[in-house]
XYZ file of C-alpha atoms in Angstrom:
702
model
C 25.427 -19.333 30.448
C 26.717 -21.441 32.961
C 26.627 -25.178 32.825
C 24.554 -25.667 35.988
C 22.163 -23.182 34.634
C 18.752 -25.263 33.897
C 17.535 -24.651 31.073
C 13.919 -25.169 32.698
C 14.852 -21.071 34.145
C 15.754 -19.839 30.165
C 12.601 -17.757 28.169
C 13.090 -16.304 25.019
C 10.467 -13.519 23.771
C 10.417 -11.175 21.756
C 8.018 -8.234 22.451
C 6.046 -7.609 19.011
C 3.234 -5.469 18.397
C 2.396 -2.963 15.559
C 3.611 0.350 15.389
C 2.995 3.304 18.628
C 1.843 0.244 20.102
C 4.652 1.221 23.447
C 6.993 -2.119 22.026
C 10.027 -0.389 22.668
C 9.127 1.150 25.995
C 7.827 -1.656 27.650
C 11.173 -3.189 26.944
C 12.996 -0.059 28.180
C 10.329 -0.764 31.756
C 11.545 -4.123 31.738
C 15.555 -3.821 31.197
C 15.165 -1.030 34.409
C 13.825 -3.293 36.598
C 16.005 -5.844 35.433
C 18.867 -3.848 36.359
C 20.423 -3.762 33.076
C 20.085 -0.097 33.345
C 19.491 2.983 36.050
C 17.809 5.434 34.545
C 14.651 4.339 32.255
C 15.147 5.827 28.750
C 12.255 7.408 26.525
C 11.400 6.906 22.830
C 10.861 10.198 22.564
C 13.495 11.984 24.177
C 15.200 9.580 21.197
C 16.833 8.171 24.554
C 16.087 4.757 24.334
C 18.452 2.136 24.830
C 17.256 -0.686 22.341
C 16.052 2.369 19.985
C 20.035 3.440 19.242
C 20.627 3.654 15.628
C 20.932 6.919 14.597
C 17.524 6.820 12.554
C 15.809 4.933 15.338
C 16.582 8.607 17.089
C 15.604 10.821 15.233
C 12.722 9.040 14.169
C 11.025 7.592 17.448
C 10.396 3.778 15.763
C 12.071 0.455 16.098
C 14.299 -0.246 13.252
C 15.924 -3.436 13.549
C 15.378 -5.558 16.307
C 17.917 -5.798 19.339
C 18.647 -8.560 21.285
C 19.341 -8.251 24.949
C 20.080 -10.980 27.868
C 18.733 -9.946 31.739
C 17.198 -11.831 34.590
C 14.249 -11.869 36.527
C 13.832 -12.881 40.285
C 10.219 -14.415 40.851
C 9.896 -16.242 44.752
C 13.863 -16.560 45.451
C 14.201 -18.117 41.625
C 16.204 -16.483 39.158
C 15.287 -16.615 35.200
C 17.485 -15.500 32.434
C 15.544 -13.956 29.839
C 16.540 -13.240 25.910
C 14.519 -10.013 24.882
C 14.382 -9.569 20.963
C 12.685 -5.881 20.802
C 10.964 -5.983 17.372
C 10.157 -3.099 14.756
C 6.038 -2.333 14.651
C 6.448 -0.688 11.182
C 5.173 -2.951 8.258
C 8.297 -2.168 5.602
C 10.005 -3.756 8.710
C 8.162 -7.097 9.262
C 11.233 -8.787 8.074
C 12.953 -7.980 11.736
C 9.730 -9.352 12.988
C 9.654 -12.689 10.670
C 13.214 -13.462 11.801
C 13.032 -13.041 15.631
C 9.760 -15.150 15.484
C 11.701 -18.298 14.169
C 14.197 -17.938 17.074
C 11.684 -17.789 20.078
C 10.355 -19.845 21.791
C 7.509 -17.231 22.985
C 6.161 -13.561 22.254
C 4.034 -11.204 24.385
C 1.773 -8.534 21.992
C 1.377 -5.544 22.865
C -1.532 -3.644 22.154
C -2.636 -0.084 22.762
C -5.970 0.300 24.554
C -7.482 3.062 23.256
C -6.437 1.447 19.383
C -7.097 -1.555 19.861
C -6.392 -4.011 17.619
C -4.856 -2.426 14.717
C -3.320 -3.748 10.870
C -0.030 -4.562 11.817
C -1.056 -6.664 15.006
C -2.907 -8.343 12.228
C 0.251 -9.275 10.709
C 2.517 -9.962 13.994
C -0.345 -12.133 15.360
C -0.184 -14.023 12.173
C 2.863 -14.489 11.823
C 3.464 -15.814 15.588
C 1.017 -17.856 14.645
C 2.635 -19.499 11.132
C 5.782 -20.001 13.377
C 3.639 -21.649 16.369
C 4.635 -19.253 18.844
C 2.936 -19.103 22.394
C 2.385 -15.452 23.278
C 0.808 -13.585 25.631
C -1.216 -9.896 25.330
C -0.409 -6.581 27.414
C -2.808 -4.133 26.920
C -1.003 -0.936 27.237
C -1.855 2.579 27.589
C -4.520 2.256 29.994
C -4.256 5.631 31.414
C -4.926 7.199 27.612
C -8.299 8.897 27.400
C -9.927 6.632 25.841
C -8.526 3.870 26.938
C -10.526 0.689 26.889
C -9.796 -2.634 28.010
C -12.860 -5.270 27.258
C -12.699 -4.103 23.277
C -9.648 -4.521 23.000
C -9.863 -8.387 24.716
C -12.726 -8.746 22.160
C -10.783 -7.166 18.799
C -8.403 -10.505 19.878
C -10.732 -12.488 20.067
C -12.499 -11.283 16.689
C -10.111 -10.036 14.542
C -6.635 -12.293 15.110
C -9.110 -15.832 16.676
C -7.164 -15.278 19.674
C -8.424 -16.764 22.779
C -7.872 -14.138 25.052
C -8.150 -15.016 28.872
C -7.517 -11.793 30.849
C -5.461 -12.478 33.908
C -5.623 -8.854 35.515
C -7.832 -6.433 34.790
C -7.674 -2.036 35.151
C -8.115 -0.863 38.007
C -9.407 2.490 36.560
C -8.769 3.609 33.309
C -7.571 6.973 31.489
C -7.455 9.733 34.339
C -8.357 7.043 36.876
C -6.330 4.563 36.054
C -4.731 3.678 39.642
C -3.776 0.135 39.029
C -3.847 -3.439 38.155
C -6.753 -5.911 40.071
C -4.545 -9.294 39.611
C -7.585 -12.226 39.413
C -4.961 -14.495 40.162
C -4.512 -13.542 43.476
C -7.538 -11.757 43.981
C -6.044 -8.775 44.795
C -5.276 -4.854 44.254
C -2.573 -3.716 42.762
C -0.813 0.161 43.191
C 1.873 2.235 43.485
C 3.154 4.594 45.643
C 5.678 6.398 43.851
C 6.033 7.504 39.859
C 9.423 5.016 39.293
C 6.930 1.985 39.650
C 9.438 0.740 41.753
C 7.176 1.018 45.551
C 4.510 -2.034 44.721
C 1.445 -1.935 46.800
C -1.681 -5.566 47.044
C -4.509 -4.297 49.024
C -7.805 -5.908 48.982
C -10.152 -5.288 46.332
C -12.441 -2.637 47.698
C -16.229 -3.464 47.374
C -16.945 -1.351 44.004
C -15.299 -3.420 42.054
C -15.382 -7.114 43.677
C -18.252 -7.967 41.669
C -17.027 -7.174 38.966
C -13.668 -8.817 39.233
C -15.005 -12.237 40.846
C -17.571 -12.777 37.841
C -14.023 -12.372 35.969
C -12.486 -14.718 38.497
C -14.849 -17.075 37.478
C -14.696 -16.535 33.051
C -11.368 -17.104 33.732
C -11.043 -20.304 35.460
C -13.940 -21.709 33.206
C -12.208 -20.969 29.942
C -8.244 -22.137 31.484
C -10.089 -25.062 33.021
C -12.312 -25.770 29.066
C -8.391 -26.696 28.193
C -6.765 -29.580 30.538
C -8.736 -32.668 31.494
C -8.130 -33.238 34.560
C -9.032 -29.653 36.031
C -13.250 -29.795 33.684
C -12.632 -33.670 35.550
C -12.689 -31.476 39.329
C -14.800 -28.619 38.333
C -17.563 -32.016 37.239
C -17.313 -33.198 40.716
C -17.652 -30.075 42.525
C -14.188 -30.215 44.057
C -11.961 -27.362 44.826
C -9.618 -25.979 42.683
C -6.523 -24.301 43.902
C -5.179 -21.419 42.167
C -1.303 -22.784 41.659
C -3.693 -25.867 39.821
C -5.123 -22.493 37.633
C -1.595 -21.535 37.017
C -0.575 -24.864 35.971
C -3.343 -25.295 33.356
C -3.099 -21.838 32.236
C 0.446 -22.343 31.666
C -0.063 -25.762 29.432
C -2.413 -23.969 27.646
C -0.340 -21.238 27.168
C 2.078 -23.016 25.635
C 0.230 -25.796 23.679
C -1.352 -22.106 22.068
C -4.765 -22.338 22.927
C -5.414 -19.580 25.370
C -2.839 -16.325 25.571
C -3.314 -14.157 28.735
C -4.220 -11.141 28.967
C -2.353 -8.414 31.191
C -2.990 -4.485 31.642
C -0.520 -1.149 32.707
C 0.628 1.529 31.200
C 4.309 1.393 30.838
C 4.595 4.563 30.439
C 3.398 5.212 33.697
C 5.884 2.714 34.637
C 2.392 0.317 35.812
C 2.228 -3.809 35.434
C 5.802 -4.003 33.795
C 7.657 -5.565 37.260
C 3.769 -8.004 37.226
C 4.866 -9.298 33.219
C 7.290 -9.808 33.779
C 6.382 -12.622 36.609
C 4.005 -14.025 33.952
C 6.206 -14.396 31.242
C 8.407 -16.584 33.554
C 5.211 -18.137 35.186
C 3.049 -18.829 31.788
C 5.841 -18.410 28.979
C 7.587 -21.581 27.739
C 11.391 -22.564 28.542
C 13.182 -24.013 25.716
C 12.400 -27.718 27.148
C 9.139 -26.739 26.960
C 8.685 -26.347 22.911
C 9.054 -29.382 20.664
C 12.613 -30.831 19.220
C 14.060 -29.042 16.605
C 13.548 -30.656 13.517
C 15.863 -30.252 10.234
C 16.833 -32.385 6.571
C 19.961 -34.529 6.244
C 21.719 -32.123 4.060
C 22.543 -35.088 1.619
C 19.510 -36.588 0.567
C 17.193 -33.155 2.239
C 14.756 -35.461 2.534
C 15.325 -37.094 5.804
C 14.010 -35.448 9.131
C 16.554 -35.206 11.915
C 15.377 -33.791 15.688
C 17.558 -32.435 17.986
C 16.709 -31.768 21.718
C 17.783 -28.713 23.867
C 20.394 -30.203 24.793
C 23.837 -29.626 26.048
C 25.412 -33.338 25.274
C 23.647 -33.089 21.527
C 25.869 -32.580 18.321
C 25.303 -28.572 18.051
C 23.091 -27.091 16.009
C 22.047 -23.648 15.551
C 20.592 -20.839 13.210
C 21.743 -17.699 12.239
C 18.207 -15.075 12.400
C 20.760 -12.311 11.655
C 23.464 -10.279 10.163
C 24.871 -6.993 10.896
C 27.727 -5.286 9.732
C 29.040 -2.837 12.277
C 31.952 -0.609 13.245
C 33.328 -3.965 15.084
C 33.161 -6.175 12.022
C 30.357 -8.552 11.144
C 27.855 -10.217 13.665
C 25.923 -12.963 13.138
C 22.962 -13.127 15.567
C 22.398 -16.970 16.224
C 20.010 -19.161 18.348
C 21.769 -22.492 19.372
C 19.244 -25.713 19.137
C 21.020 -28.175 20.557
C 24.639 -28.644 21.675
C 27.431 -26.086 22.518
C 28.496 -23.684 20.137
C 32.684 -22.117 21.796
C 34.337 -19.452 20.879
C 37.945 -20.314 18.832
C 36.400 -23.359 17.434
C 35.481 -24.731 13.512
C 31.911 -24.847 12.647
C 30.595 -26.444 9.398
C 27.129 -24.256 7.305
C 26.020 -27.241 5.897
C 24.332 -24.413 2.945
C 27.134 -23.740 1.494
C 29.220 -26.836 2.558
C 32.095 -24.373 4.100
C 33.826 -24.842 7.652
C 33.961 -20.960 9.941
C 35.865 -20.128 11.878
C 33.522 -18.697 15.635
C 36.535 -15.594 16.439
C 34.513 -14.434 19.214
C 30.858 -15.453 20.876
C 29.446 -11.899 22.270
C 26.649 -11.333 24.756
C 24.099 -8.263 23.459
C 22.516 -5.523 25.192
C 21.760 -3.544 22.010
C 24.728 -2.218 20.396
C 26.750 -2.875 23.709
C 28.523 -6.022 23.993
C 30.231 -8.535 26.358
C 32.779 -11.409 25.296
C 31.821 -15.278 26.477
C 33.526 -18.016 25.803
C 30.363 -20.467 24.851
C 27.098 -20.480 23.474
C 24.652 -23.259 25.569
C 21.581 -24.986 23.609
C 18.519 -23.557 23.602
C 20.199 -19.664 24.360
C 20.648 -16.942 22.135
C 24.420 -14.507 21.138
C 25.980 -12.935 18.423
C 29.277 -14.977 16.726
C 31.624 -12.780 15.220
C 33.924 -14.012 12.133
C 31.575 -15.668 10.075
C 32.412 -14.890 6.577
C 29.993 -16.417 4.215
C 26.980 -17.126 6.499
C 23.798 -16.010 5.946
C 20.231 -15.153 7.731
C 18.137 -18.224 7.601
C 21.514 -19.940 7.302
C 21.972 -23.649 10.337
C 25.520 -24.044 11.590
C 26.350 -27.420 12.855
C 29.059 -30.117 13.582
C 30.680 -31.457 10.355
C 30.576 -35.206 12.124
C 26.963 -34.673 12.101
C 25.650 -32.799 9.910
C 21.825 -30.631 9.606
C 20.039 -27.933 7.843
C 17.430 -26.241 9.804
C 13.962 -24.552 8.573
C 14.614 -21.407 6.174
C 12.990 -18.250 6.511
C 10.926 -16.512 4.163
C 10.843 -13.710 3.118
C 8.151 -11.636 1.312
C 9.534 -9.870 -1.638
C 10.004 -6.503 -2.502
C 6.680 -4.147 -3.366
C 8.882 -1.320 -4.543
C 12.316 0.115 -5.568
C 14.536 3.523 -6.965
C 17.358 3.892 -9.348
C 20.192 4.633 -7.489
C 23.628 6.585 -9.247
C 26.993 7.991 -7.924
C 27.963 11.544 -7.795
C 31.001 10.481 -8.634
C 33.624 7.450 -9.661
C 34.852 7.770 -5.741
C 31.433 7.142 -4.917
C 31.131 4.540 -7.210
C 33.394 1.963 -5.454
C 31.666 2.851 -1.553
C 28.322 2.292 -3.697
C 29.181 -1.405 -4.174
C 30.664 -1.774 -1.071
C 27.722 -0.073 0.997
C 25.395 -1.835 -1.011
C 26.393 -5.376 -0.751
C 26.470 -4.682 3.233
C 22.975 -3.766 3.625
C 21.195 -6.525 1.465
C 23.866 -8.843 3.445
C 21.948 -7.844 7.021
C 18.884 -7.478 4.792
C 17.005 -10.377 2.822
C 14.049 -8.287 1.795
C 16.446 -5.342 0.274
C 17.601 -6.186 -3.160
C 20.174 -4.711 -5.510
C 19.437 -5.162 -9.002
C 21.920 -3.461 -11.860
C 19.978 -3.576 -15.061
C 23.174 -3.900 -17.956
C 21.162 -2.461 -20.237
C 20.712 0.541 -18.617
C 23.896 0.669 -16.225
C 21.573 1.611 -13.925
C 21.248 0.221 -10.240
C 18.564 -0.746 -8.494
C 17.475 -1.255 -5.255
C 14.357 -2.801 -4.117
C 13.055 -2.630 -0.593
C 9.359 -2.618 1.219
C 7.999 0.772 1.125
C 9.127 3.980 0.996
C 10.279 3.962 4.725
C 12.385 0.951 4.506
C 14.197 2.254 1.119
C 14.333 6.412 2.730
C 16.331 4.735 5.795
C 18.465 2.119 3.993
C 19.431 5.221 1.246
C 19.926 7.440 4.976
C 22.465 4.913 6.032
C 24.218 4.722 2.932
C 25.163 8.294 2.973
C 25.760 8.025 6.984
C 27.751 4.869 7.449
C 29.249 4.184 4.089
C 29.718 8.628 2.984
C 28.102 7.722 -0.366
C 27.142 10.886 -1.881
C 24.079 9.340 -4.209
C 21.433 10.290 -6.833
C 18.064 9.294 -6.398
C 15.016 8.559 -8.624
C 11.474 9.058 -7.989
C 10.269 5.650 -5.913
C 8.964 2.524 -8.075
C 6.091 0.113 -8.060
C 7.481 -3.538 -8.630
C 4.680 -5.317 -10.909
C 4.264 -8.669 -11.338
C 3.755 -10.216 -15.245
C 1.564 -13.666 -15.369
C -1.818 -15.432 -17.710
C -5.008 -15.732 -17.683
C -5.400 -18.302 -19.982
C -4.255 -21.883 -20.683
C -2.002 -22.647 -23.153
C -0.074 -25.362 -25.158
C 3.398 -24.284 -26.734
C 5.352 -26.929 -28.936
C 8.738 -25.277 -29.279
C 11.910 -26.382 -31.521
C 15.033 -25.010 -31.108
C 17.247 -25.984 -34.396
C 21.141 -25.207 -35.010
C 23.211 -25.774 -37.725
C 26.917 -24.614 -37.513
C 28.995 -26.984 -39.372
C 30.201 -30.237 -37.277
C 27.337 -31.367 -34.877
C 24.347 -29.165 -34.157
C 21.699 -28.100 -31.580
C 18.282 -29.821 -31.412
C 15.796 -29.791 -28.378
C 11.655 -30.193 -28.457
C 10.157 -29.182 -25.908
C 5.723 -29.601 -25.802
C 4.724 -27.200 -22.765
C 1.240 -26.578 -21.165
C 1.360 -23.747 -19.328
C -1.666 -21.932 -17.204
C -2.576 -19.911 -14.854
C -2.045 -21.657 -10.691
C -4.970 -22.260 -8.569
C -5.650 -20.130 -4.958
C -4.672 -24.185 -3.730
C -1.638 -24.215 -5.631
C -0.311 -21.017 -4.755
C -1.312 -22.145 -1.092
C 1.062 -25.335 -1.378
C 3.826 -22.833 -3.229
C 4.190 -21.129 -0.458
C 5.793 -18.153 -2.179
C 7.088 -19.902 -5.172
C 6.346 -18.154 -8.415
C 6.445 -21.194 -10.790
C 5.130 -25.607 -10.917
C 7.375 -27.317 -13.248
C 5.140 -30.984 -13.603
C 7.804 -33.541 -15.816
C 4.075 -35.645 -17.358
C 5.887 -36.860 -20.610
C 5.000 -40.567 -21.579
C 7.690 -43.166 -22.716
C 10.907 -41.436 -22.700
C 11.081 -38.871 -25.198
C 13.204 -36.690 -23.844
C 15.379 -37.337 -20.767
C 15.487 -36.842 -17.050
C 18.603 -34.220 -17.700
C 17.149 -32.788 -20.081
C 13.855 -32.114 -18.798
C 15.904 -31.033 -15.856
C 17.671 -27.716 -18.382
C 14.815 -27.234 -19.950
C 13.000 -26.019 -16.644
C 16.422 -24.010 -15.703
C 15.516 -22.596 -19.415
C 11.623 -21.629 -18.095
C 12.970 -20.433 -14.627
C 15.014 -17.633 -15.981
C 13.095 -16.785 -18.825
C 10.657 -15.935 -16.389
C 12.964 -12.971 -14.030
C 13.203 -10.910 -17.178
C 9.257 -10.837 -17.950
C 7.560 -11.001 -21.533
C 5.555 -8.070 -21.673
C 6.767 -5.135 -19.628
C 10.498 -6.313 -18.584
C 8.889 -7.593 -14.961
C 9.040 -10.805 -13.446
C 6.466 -13.906 -14.186
C 4.427 -15.873 -11.394
C 1.768 -18.200 -10.361
C 2.789 -20.526 -13.296
C 1.989 -23.560 -14.081
C 3.393 -25.169 -16.877
C 3.555 -28.930 -17.846
C 6.150 -30.299 -20.038
C 3.601 -33.044 -22.154
C 5.951 -34.550 -25.047
C 9.577 -33.311 -26.178
C 12.015 -35.002 -28.981
C 15.915 -34.941 -28.795
C 18.362 -36.003 -31.370
C 21.297 -38.930 -30.735
C 24.417 -36.379 -31.453
C 22.966 -32.733 -31.913
C 20.639 -32.256 -28.459
C 22.433 -30.811 -25.699
C 21.478 -29.823 -22.458
C 21.978 -26.113 -23.648
C 19.997 -26.477 -26.264
C 16.970 -27.487 -23.753
C 17.703 -24.848 -21.997
C 16.797 -22.220 -25.092
C 14.408 -24.578 -25.918
C 12.692 -24.090 -22.634
C 13.205 -19.799 -22.528
C 11.713 -19.841 -26.036
C 8.059 -21.712 -25.079
C 8.065 -19.412 -22.042
C 8.118 -16.308 -24.168
C 5.813 -17.731 -26.732
C 3.614 -19.376 -23.684
C 3.369 -15.858 -22.651
C 2.033 -14.047 -25.149
C -0.330 -16.366 -26.175
C -1.844 -17.194 -22.956
C -3.773 -13.939 -22.729
C -0.757 -11.742 -20.493
C -1.712 -10.058 -17.868
C 0.036 -6.819 -15.433
C -0.265 -7.784 -11.623
C 0.024 -4.376 -9.642
C 0.551 -4.933 -6.048
C -2.594 -3.868 -4.343
C -2.449 -2.200 -0.180
C -4.628 -3.015 3.094
C -4.494 0.664 3.841
C -6.077 2.332 7.271
C -6.838 5.167 8.026
C -7.465 6.869 11.296
C -8.906 10.582 11.165
C -11.764 12.858 12.989
C -15.130 12.358 11.805
C -15.138 16.281 10.149
C -12.863 14.759 7.855
C -14.352 11.092 6.836
C -15.864 12.100 3.988
C -13.410 13.388 2.543
C -11.125 10.435 2.908
C -13.146 8.357 1.594
C -13.643 10.213 -1.190
C -9.868 10.483 -2.329
C -9.112 6.708 -1.173
C -12.097 6.404 -4.858
C -10.163 9.044 -6.235
C -6.596 6.235 -5.599
C -8.886 3.180 -7.172
C -9.168 2.719 -3.458
C -11.809 0.110 -2.586
C -13.507 1.475 1.082
C -13.978 -2.741 3.221
C -15.761 -1.220 5.820
C -15.774 1.548 9.030
C -15.973 1.679 12.570
C -15.583 4.427 15.239
C -12.251 4.432 17.202
C -13.071 6.387 19.900
C -15.239 9.512 20.309
C -15.395 11.875 17.427
C -12.264 9.234 15.650
C -13.281 6.708 13.046
C -10.989 4.107 11.518
C -11.692 3.572 7.989
C -9.822 0.564 6.631
C -9.673 -0.082 2.443
C -7.297 -1.903 -0.015
C -5.495 0.620 -2.214
C -3.179 0.200 -5.301
C 0.373 0.931 -4.077
C 1.395 3.095 -7.239
C -1.711 5.615 -5.498
C 0.275 6.096 -2.105
C 3.370 7.492 -2.742
C 2.873 11.055 -0.937
C -0.350 10.151 1.022
C 1.053 11.182 4.148
C 1.574 14.588 2.827
C -2.115 14.829 1.254
C -3.491 13.290 4.593
C -2.176 15.903 6.649
C -3.351 18.743 4.352
C -6.753 17.145 3.979
C -7.161 16.693 8.438
C -5.374 19.490 9.362
C -2.673 16.932 10.630
C -5.540 15.760 12.854
C -5.630 12.188 10.200
C -2.784 9.073 9.874
C -2.706 5.820 8.436
C -0.971 2.516 8.176
C -0.425 0.484 4.745
C 0.760 -3.039 4.869
C 1.261 -5.450 1.795
C -1.962 -7.547 1.360
C -1.466 -9.162 -2.489
C -1.112 -8.928 -6.354
C -3.918 -7.737 -8.268
C -4.700 -7.356 -11.823
C -3.964 -4.025 -13.583
C -6.797 -1.679 -15.082
C -5.809 -2.048 -19.108
C -5.148 1.446 -18.875
C -2.683 1.491 -15.930
C -1.257 -1.831 -17.770
C -1.005 -0.176 -20.792
C 1.470 3.097 -19.044
C 3.050 -0.055 -17.413
C 3.898 -1.563 -20.212
C 5.226 1.440 -22.807
C 7.354 2.434 -19.674
C 5.581 5.864 -18.147
C 4.953 3.900 -14.827
């Protein structure tokens, strides 16, 4: 970015949605209309610019979020847009999460026939968590069954959004001809198939009354969020279109309003108007609050950094890619300027790193640049010890920005190299893939001499194993997928543990009294994914702080290995209420061992249970097969939570089903519905497994 480019003219946006809503198709049109590509690449032809991995081309889905920088001119002013096209498939939800962490705004794309789908809910919730302002683009208006009004009402009912249509479709399905712009009160149609010959007309009489009613509703919603306009409205003063746009922008940035647009990306209708709305309504880096971080020395003092080149440099690495050119670290600079050839500080690792090169990304192509300014996104080459979610900054003014939290894996597969030569390649490949993907974990079971890989779903692991074979040339055999079960307790129990060992000279002595109980729902929410709350409730100083910390460490380490079936223990509240130490024989190691022993006894006597991951499953099927589908879901221990008509003769069935019962479901569903049914699945929560299942898990039969 040139030094004199105003940050007000920069937009960092993400395209987010359910799988198959048309995110990548929208992004391809954006690249075409902004002049970044000279022919439109189609997902179904495996030619989309943003889907550059072999696995993406073959499957026709986005797997890794791709970044691209482009520009758009509106009213003679050129705006710079950094776009991240994110995956829609639930197995790659971490890609969406880390992208939303660094974006200033989002475009949520919806399929006008399907409406709001399960993964739409997930990405919307993630955007809300990171407080990302967003607008909605209702796509596929040319398809039979397209229903703009239904999708808008679903944004309210399912997402708790506040949709404000600023456009409505001019016809739908085969009759879809263009878009009615409620701000300009005109019809936009297209004189060619490429969507470049834009024509604007007066709204015909047949649609005028509806357009006027919708415009009034739009203005009412906008002025509700603006005190000044509310006053003007009550005084019956005229409100100009510019004032409406200004208030709409303020409401969007404050996350009070969600402007709704429509079109058909595949038929090249509506994308230029979407770009106009992006630069008009979504925030620049200056419109979002200054980023907050903490002082690395005490991890408590809050530091803020404004999006300004003159501030000390601070940036967040949000994605790592290892490719044929080396290790790329995608970075969002929040303040200051990050320059090529300089040394930067990683306060998390307390290590200096060298910035060898900086590149501007265009999917998998790149262009060398000398520096990244505040508010911009680019990729750094040369960082060796910095990983996803870590901060880089000036050494003299250190800051640690908020990290990115990722969900834990729910499925695992054993993988074994076919030869000694493959063993080294496997280790290297797994290390490289784990660096890229925080939801991919590798675990070596020393007792079995077996390597296990863990991920978010069957497709996630399938893609990673495919990459191991193609990119790292590893020949390996994989086992059958296994579910990542968990263990916990269901009742309170107090354990008094003494660890005593005498081996001549000074011995080892530690006594700990710990009360164990399950976490409450409120505690789980406050713990933000942590599996243990350890409380120091000792009165009178019978045990020193360092020995209490050692006890906690012992408890934490014992939780990793499980007690009844070897699975990690979760959702435990441990309160150390008493203990004893010896002047000579007590040590940190003695208390650590006592903590470990205490946990094992506490779990065994706390009515332990096995937890299994339950998935939200939505099946879309012709009505003729709903009975068979519901019966099959019930036979898989599923609970049907609701059914609703999706289109003429087609229904959507929403249910919750244990993950262990869903392996191979895609084939079963195809057979059951003669290939006409499809489903989506995402992790919902851990639930207590029935006794019969728990027994099989404990015996190792599952």
